[in-house]
Coordinates of N, CA and C in Angstrom, one line a residue:
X1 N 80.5 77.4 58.8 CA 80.3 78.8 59.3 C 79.7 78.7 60.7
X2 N 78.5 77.9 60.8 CA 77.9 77.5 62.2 C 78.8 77.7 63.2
X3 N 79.8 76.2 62.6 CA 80.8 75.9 63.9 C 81.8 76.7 64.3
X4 N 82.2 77.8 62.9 CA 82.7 78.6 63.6 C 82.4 79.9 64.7
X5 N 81.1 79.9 64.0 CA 80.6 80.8 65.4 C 80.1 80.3 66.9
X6 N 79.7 78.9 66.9 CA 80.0 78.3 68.1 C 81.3 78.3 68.7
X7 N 82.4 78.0 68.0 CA 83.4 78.1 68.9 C 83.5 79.7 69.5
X8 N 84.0 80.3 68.9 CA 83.9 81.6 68.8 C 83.1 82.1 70.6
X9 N 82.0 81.3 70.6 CA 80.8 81.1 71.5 C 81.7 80.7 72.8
X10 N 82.2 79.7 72.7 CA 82.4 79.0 73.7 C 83.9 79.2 74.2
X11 N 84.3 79.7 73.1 CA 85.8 80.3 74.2 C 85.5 82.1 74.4
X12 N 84.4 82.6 73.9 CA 84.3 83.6 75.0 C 83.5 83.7 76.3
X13 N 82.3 82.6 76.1 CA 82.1 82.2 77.4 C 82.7 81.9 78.4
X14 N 84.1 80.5 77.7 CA 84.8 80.3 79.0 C 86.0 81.2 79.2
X15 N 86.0 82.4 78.8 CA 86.9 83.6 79.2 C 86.0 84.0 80.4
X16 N 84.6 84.5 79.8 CA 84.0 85.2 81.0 C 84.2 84.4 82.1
X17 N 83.9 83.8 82.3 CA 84.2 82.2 83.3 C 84.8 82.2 84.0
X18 N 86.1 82.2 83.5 CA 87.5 83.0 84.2 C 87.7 83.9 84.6
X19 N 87.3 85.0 84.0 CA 87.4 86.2 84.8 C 86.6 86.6 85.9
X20 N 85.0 86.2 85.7 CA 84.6 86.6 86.6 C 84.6 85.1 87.9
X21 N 85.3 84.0 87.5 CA 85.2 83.4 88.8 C 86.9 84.1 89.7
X22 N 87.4 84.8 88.7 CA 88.9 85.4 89.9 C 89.0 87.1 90.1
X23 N 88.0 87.5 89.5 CA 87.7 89.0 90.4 C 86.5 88.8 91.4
X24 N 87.7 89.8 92.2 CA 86.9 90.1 93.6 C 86.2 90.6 93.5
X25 N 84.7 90.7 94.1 CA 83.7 91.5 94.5 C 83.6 91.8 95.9
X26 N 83.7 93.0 95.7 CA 83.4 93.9 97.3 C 82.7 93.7 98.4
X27 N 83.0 93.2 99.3 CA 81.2 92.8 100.4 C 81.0 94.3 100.7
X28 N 79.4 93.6 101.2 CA 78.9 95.1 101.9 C 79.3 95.6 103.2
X29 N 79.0 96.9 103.2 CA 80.1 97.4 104.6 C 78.9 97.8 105.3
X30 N 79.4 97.3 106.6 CA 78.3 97.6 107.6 C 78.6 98.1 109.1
X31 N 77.8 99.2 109.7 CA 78.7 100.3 110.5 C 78.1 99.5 111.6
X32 N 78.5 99.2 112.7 CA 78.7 98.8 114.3 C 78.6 100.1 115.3
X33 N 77.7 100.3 115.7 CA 77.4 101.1 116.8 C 77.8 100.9 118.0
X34 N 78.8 101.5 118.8 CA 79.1 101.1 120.1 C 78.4 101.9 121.2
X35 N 78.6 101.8 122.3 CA 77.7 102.1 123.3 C 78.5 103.6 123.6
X36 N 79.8 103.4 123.4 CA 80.3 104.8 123.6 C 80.3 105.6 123.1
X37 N 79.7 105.6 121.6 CA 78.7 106.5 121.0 C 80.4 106.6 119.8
X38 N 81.2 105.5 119.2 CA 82.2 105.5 118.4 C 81.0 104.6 117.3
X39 N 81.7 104.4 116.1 CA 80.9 103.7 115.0 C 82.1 103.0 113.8
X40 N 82.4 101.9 114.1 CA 83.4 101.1 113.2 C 82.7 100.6 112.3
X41 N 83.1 101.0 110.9 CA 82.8 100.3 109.8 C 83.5 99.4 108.9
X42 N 83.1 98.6 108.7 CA 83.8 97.5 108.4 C 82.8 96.2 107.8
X43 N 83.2 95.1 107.4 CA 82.3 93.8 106.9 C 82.8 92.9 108.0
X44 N 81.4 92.2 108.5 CA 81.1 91.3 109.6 C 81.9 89.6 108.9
X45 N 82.6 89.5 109.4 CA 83.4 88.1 108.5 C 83.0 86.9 109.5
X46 N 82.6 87.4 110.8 CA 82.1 86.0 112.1 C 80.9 86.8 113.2
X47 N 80.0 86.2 112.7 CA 79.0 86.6 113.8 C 78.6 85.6 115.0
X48 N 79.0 86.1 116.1 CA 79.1 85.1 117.6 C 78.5 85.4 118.1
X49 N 77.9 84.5 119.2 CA 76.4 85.3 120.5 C 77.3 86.2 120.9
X50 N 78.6 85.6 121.6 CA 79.5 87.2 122.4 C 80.6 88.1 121.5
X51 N 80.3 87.5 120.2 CA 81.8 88.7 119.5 C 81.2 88.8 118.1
X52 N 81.4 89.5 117.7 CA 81.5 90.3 116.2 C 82.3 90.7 115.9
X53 N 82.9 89.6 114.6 CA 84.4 90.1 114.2 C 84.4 90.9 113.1
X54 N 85.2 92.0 112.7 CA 84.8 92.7 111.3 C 86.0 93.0 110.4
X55 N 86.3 93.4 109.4 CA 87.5 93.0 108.8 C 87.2 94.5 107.7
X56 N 88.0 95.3 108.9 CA 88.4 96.8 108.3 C 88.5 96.9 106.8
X57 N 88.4 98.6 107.1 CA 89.2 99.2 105.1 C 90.5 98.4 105.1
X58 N 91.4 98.5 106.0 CA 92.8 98.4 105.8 C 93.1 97.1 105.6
X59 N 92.1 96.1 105.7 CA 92.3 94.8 105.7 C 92.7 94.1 107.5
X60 N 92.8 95.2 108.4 CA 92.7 94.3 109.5 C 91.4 93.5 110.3
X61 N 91.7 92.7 111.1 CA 90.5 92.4 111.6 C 90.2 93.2 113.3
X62 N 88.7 93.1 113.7 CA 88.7 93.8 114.7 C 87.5 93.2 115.3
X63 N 87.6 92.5 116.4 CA 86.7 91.8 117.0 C 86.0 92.5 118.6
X64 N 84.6 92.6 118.3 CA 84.1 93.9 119.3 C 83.2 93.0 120.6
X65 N 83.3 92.9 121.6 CA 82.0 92.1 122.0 C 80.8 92.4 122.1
X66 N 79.9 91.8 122.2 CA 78.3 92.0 122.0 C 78.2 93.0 123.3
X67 N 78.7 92.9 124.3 CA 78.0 93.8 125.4 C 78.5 95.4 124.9
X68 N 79.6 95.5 124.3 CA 79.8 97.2 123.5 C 78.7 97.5 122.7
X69 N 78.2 96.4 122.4 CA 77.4 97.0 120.7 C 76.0 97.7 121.1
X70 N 75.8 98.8 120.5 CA 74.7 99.0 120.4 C 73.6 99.1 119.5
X71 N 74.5 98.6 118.1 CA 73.4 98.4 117.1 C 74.2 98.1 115.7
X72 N 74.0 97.4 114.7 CA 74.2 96.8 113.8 C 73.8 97.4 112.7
X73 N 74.5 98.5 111.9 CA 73.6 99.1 110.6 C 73.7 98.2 109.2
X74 N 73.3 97.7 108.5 CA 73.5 96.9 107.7 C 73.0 97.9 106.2
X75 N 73.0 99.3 106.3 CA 72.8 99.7 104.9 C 73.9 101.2 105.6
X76 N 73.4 102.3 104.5 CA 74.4 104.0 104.6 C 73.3 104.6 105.0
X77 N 72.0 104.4 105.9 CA 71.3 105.4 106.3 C 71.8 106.1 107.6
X78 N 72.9 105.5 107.8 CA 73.7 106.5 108.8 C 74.1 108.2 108.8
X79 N 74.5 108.1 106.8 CA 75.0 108.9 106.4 C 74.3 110.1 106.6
X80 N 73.2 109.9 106.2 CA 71.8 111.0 105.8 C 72.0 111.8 107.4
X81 N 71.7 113.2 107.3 CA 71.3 114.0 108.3 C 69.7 114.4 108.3
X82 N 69.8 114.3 110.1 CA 68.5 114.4 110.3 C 68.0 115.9 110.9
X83 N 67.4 116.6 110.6 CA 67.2 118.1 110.9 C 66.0 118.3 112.1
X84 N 66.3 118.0 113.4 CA 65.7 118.1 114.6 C 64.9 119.2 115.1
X85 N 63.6 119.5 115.5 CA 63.7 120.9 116.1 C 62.8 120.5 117.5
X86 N 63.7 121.4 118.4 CA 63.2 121.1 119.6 C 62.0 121.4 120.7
X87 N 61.4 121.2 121.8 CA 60.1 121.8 121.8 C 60.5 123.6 122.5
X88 N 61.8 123.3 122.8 CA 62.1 125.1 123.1 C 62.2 125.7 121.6
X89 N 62.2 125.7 120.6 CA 62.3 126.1 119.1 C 63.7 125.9 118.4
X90 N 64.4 125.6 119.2 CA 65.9 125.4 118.6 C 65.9 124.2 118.0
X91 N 67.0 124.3 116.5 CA 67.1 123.2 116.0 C 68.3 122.9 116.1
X92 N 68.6 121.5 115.8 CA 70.0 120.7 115.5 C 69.7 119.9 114.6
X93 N 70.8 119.5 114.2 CA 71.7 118.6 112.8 C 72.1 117.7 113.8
X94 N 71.2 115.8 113.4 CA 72.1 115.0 114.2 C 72.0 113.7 113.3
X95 N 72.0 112.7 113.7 CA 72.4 111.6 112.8 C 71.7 110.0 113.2
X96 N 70.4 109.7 113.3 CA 69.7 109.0 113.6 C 70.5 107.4 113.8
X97 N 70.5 106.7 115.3 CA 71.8 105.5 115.5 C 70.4 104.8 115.9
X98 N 69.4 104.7 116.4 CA 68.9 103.5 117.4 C 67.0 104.0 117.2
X99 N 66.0 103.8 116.8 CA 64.8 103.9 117.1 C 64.1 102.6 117.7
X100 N 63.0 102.8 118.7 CA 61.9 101.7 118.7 C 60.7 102.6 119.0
X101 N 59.8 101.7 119.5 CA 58.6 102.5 119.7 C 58.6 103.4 120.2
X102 N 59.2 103.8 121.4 CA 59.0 104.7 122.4 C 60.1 105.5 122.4
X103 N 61.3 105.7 121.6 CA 62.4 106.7 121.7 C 63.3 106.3 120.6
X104 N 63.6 107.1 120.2 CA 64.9 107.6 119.2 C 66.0 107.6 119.9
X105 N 67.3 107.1 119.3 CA 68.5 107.9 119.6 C 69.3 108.8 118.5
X106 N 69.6 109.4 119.0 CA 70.6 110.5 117.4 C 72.2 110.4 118.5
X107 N 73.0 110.8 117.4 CA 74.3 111.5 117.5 C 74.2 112.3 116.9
X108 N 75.6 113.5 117.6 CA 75.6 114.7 116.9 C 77.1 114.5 116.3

């Protein structure tokens, strides 16, 4: 009875095994900030001092150079809107791309 439930054991282990060493898992997608104020999302497949290659939804690849880039988002806090109000009292809806100490950047 043991051994039958060891085997039992051991050829569903090495099912899982199989299955999950030939299903794909998704990489993470990460949005590229260009200077011209566009934003390509895609997964980073080669990271170069002068190029960043990324490998679209559609499965193509798309290689940007470092001097376009203006920033590297590596999570979806892109997505979130940010609700601005200005020191004349007006507000805007923008989309937070770049902070350091001394300035923010948004898109609208």
């Amino acid at each position: 009875m043991k051994f039958r439930m060891f085997m039992k054991f051991i050829i569903i282990s090495a099912a899982v095994a199989v299955f999950t060493a030939y299903t794909e898992v998704p990489a993470a997608a990460e949005a590229v900030f260009l200077k011209d104020g566009s934003i390509i999302d895609g997964t980073i497949i080669s990271d170069a001092a002068s190029s960043v290659t990324l490998r679209l939804a559609d499965k193509k690849t798309k290689q940007i150079p470092r001097s376009d880039i203006m920033r590297i988002l590596y999570t979806e806090l892109k997505m979130g809107k940010i609700y601005i109000q200005k020191r004349d009292g007006k507000g805007v809806v923008a989309y937070m791309v770049d902070e350091d100490r001394e300035s923010y950047t948004f898109r609208m």
